[in-house]
Amino acid sequence: MIGISGVSKSYGQTVVIDDVSLTLPKGGLTSIIGPNGAGKSTLMSMIARLLPIDRGTVMVDGLDVALTAGDALAKRLSILRQDNHLAARLTVSDLVSFGRYPYSKGRLTDEDRGHIERALTYLGLDELKHRFLDELSGGQRQRAFVAMVLAQDTDYMLFDEPLNNLDIRHAVAMMKLLRDAAKDLGKTVVVVLHDINFASCYSDHIVVMRRGRLFRQGVPEEIIREEILIETYETDFKVRDMDGNRIATFY
Amino acid sequence: MKSLIPALLLIFCLAVVSLFVGVSDVSLWSVLNGTADQRQVMILLASRVPRTIALLLAGSGIAIAGMILQMLARNRFVEPSTTGTVESAGLGMLVVLLLAPDMPVMAKMLVAAVFALAGTGMFLAVLRAIPLRSVLMVPLVGIMLGGMISAVTTFFAYRFDLFQSMGAWANGDFSAVLRGRYETLWVAFALTIAAYIAADRFTVAGMGEEFSTNLGLNYRRIMAIGLVIVSMVTASVVVTAGVVPFLGLIVPNIVSMAMGDNLRKSLPWIGICGAGLILACDIVGRTINAPFEIPVGTVLGIIGSLFFLYLLLRRQSRVA
């Protein structure tokens, strides 16, 4: 369980996150949606201690992220941000191996190697594992980063817009993979998403942010509703039931 | 790791060549069969051996420092002479010359290292404060910063009539290396070993602050450790032989093209190639215009600037 209580963040006079209190349930896939500038990514970065928290606390399984040692937290919670630019020229398998850094500190054990192999296979990267990241397409590279997070094998995995750079086929495959990781491996997956329909079809729980505040949260049926989406995005929406999913259109 | 052995053999051969190239006639054969006279043995032990060891230590040290700097600045075009590190070490030496010229070499090196640390830290602070859109701007900012620092050095050197002394270190030259005057380079060597032990941390640091934090690494601490290593290595080389340009740029880039940047694998190669390149350049500088010497800094400057151009053009064609 991730407990967020009274969290705020501001840059100078601009308040980006305004007193957010929220509990993210353990297990399943939680999506955070909302318009640009709603504070989704900022909130996620604070949960993963990438950004200092101005006020309030974030607790992961009872550990305060601001006070817990970085390497201890790295075994419980991982995050993949968007726009990952590496100065280091690494192969796919090198990168995925670094997912084991919190455990091995660079000296890989057989258990580490098992995790690395499974993560590579899970993401369909066996053929590409000796290729350098700068020789891959954007989608393949994204999969390599996700494999690294998977190898890190934490109970909580946070992804900031994991569908960036992915075409439709790979985006669907990625969402299925994240959902399966939650279901089969018992992980808690939290994703920031721009695509409402992906959130609607794949989430167990949806959090809506708006203007730096928590706006709504609940199961997809409670959230993917015309009146809520219209108010969130200030755009006209139609919501239809299709094959048991709620699909929003806004074109 | 096995493939390192032929590379080490090559370095060994270069080192032997380096021992027996020079104005005084000392041949390998006469040393081996014992016909070398006392003067020849003295030259070998007091000048040739120290020079060769100094080259090996400085070459591997600067190449590894260059690599670490590239990981810390997250930019492939930086090295100690494009980040203000070398110029700051020079300023430190000037301060020593002005205030305490009789300091032992080790203390001089430490003062130079403190200045180098401050200069490199300033460079990285500038990078943090101004996010640069173009990767090529990063070394340009470093070169400008270095220019400003060396302008200060030049001004005071001119005022206090120390121009000649300062000129001596501006171009790396190992001809004055003698027994008793190069031993600070062993400090650089010890630090490169330390860098190898921390290799994985530097690779992770090269992935950026967010990646490092995610993997539970204290990014600020690893930056600080890296800066200390780079500054001490640079200062020890500058104090002993002067500025060795481009080495820290060429070698890491070549090794990176061949085998990537997993430093656990690549740092030994960077060290070996750095030692080999500087030895080869020094031998060239000693033979091409014998009995006169061309300083190794000049030889490296020519090769290095050509390689730098190649790197830039290669990038351009890739982008286009």
Tab-separated table of C-alpha atoms in Angstrom, chain A residues 8 18 20 24 62-64 68-69 91 119 122 130 132 137 165 173 176 206 213 244:
chain	number	residue	atom	x	y	z
A	8	SER	CA	2.390	19.486	-1.614
A	18	ASP	CA	-1.665	20.971	-3.683
A	20	VAL	CA	-2.922	15.535	-2.104
A	24	LEU	CA	-2.961	3.437	-3.707
A	62	GLY	CA	5.001	1.648	6.185
A	63	LEU	CA	8.338	3.110	5.052
A	64	ASP	CA	8.600	6.873	4.740
A	68	THR	CA	14.298	5.361	4.139
A	69	ALA	CA	17.761	4.522	2.813
A	91	THR	CA	23.859	-3.330	-24.514
A	119	ALA	CA	12.965	-10.259	-17.790
A	122	TYR	CA	9.262	-11.649	-20.839
A	130	HIS	CA	23.676	-8.165	-27.301
A	132	PHE	CA	23.515	-1.620	-28.141
A	137	SER	CA	14.146	1.566	-32.399
A	165	ASN	CA	7.210	6.077	-28.498
A	173	ALA	CA	1.381	-5.416	-25.827
A	176	LYS	CA	-1.113	-6.325	-21.416
A	206	ILE	CA	-8.074	5.000	-11.705
A	213	ARG	CA	-5.226	18.198	-6.786
A	244	GLY	CA	-17.859	-4.750	-21.466
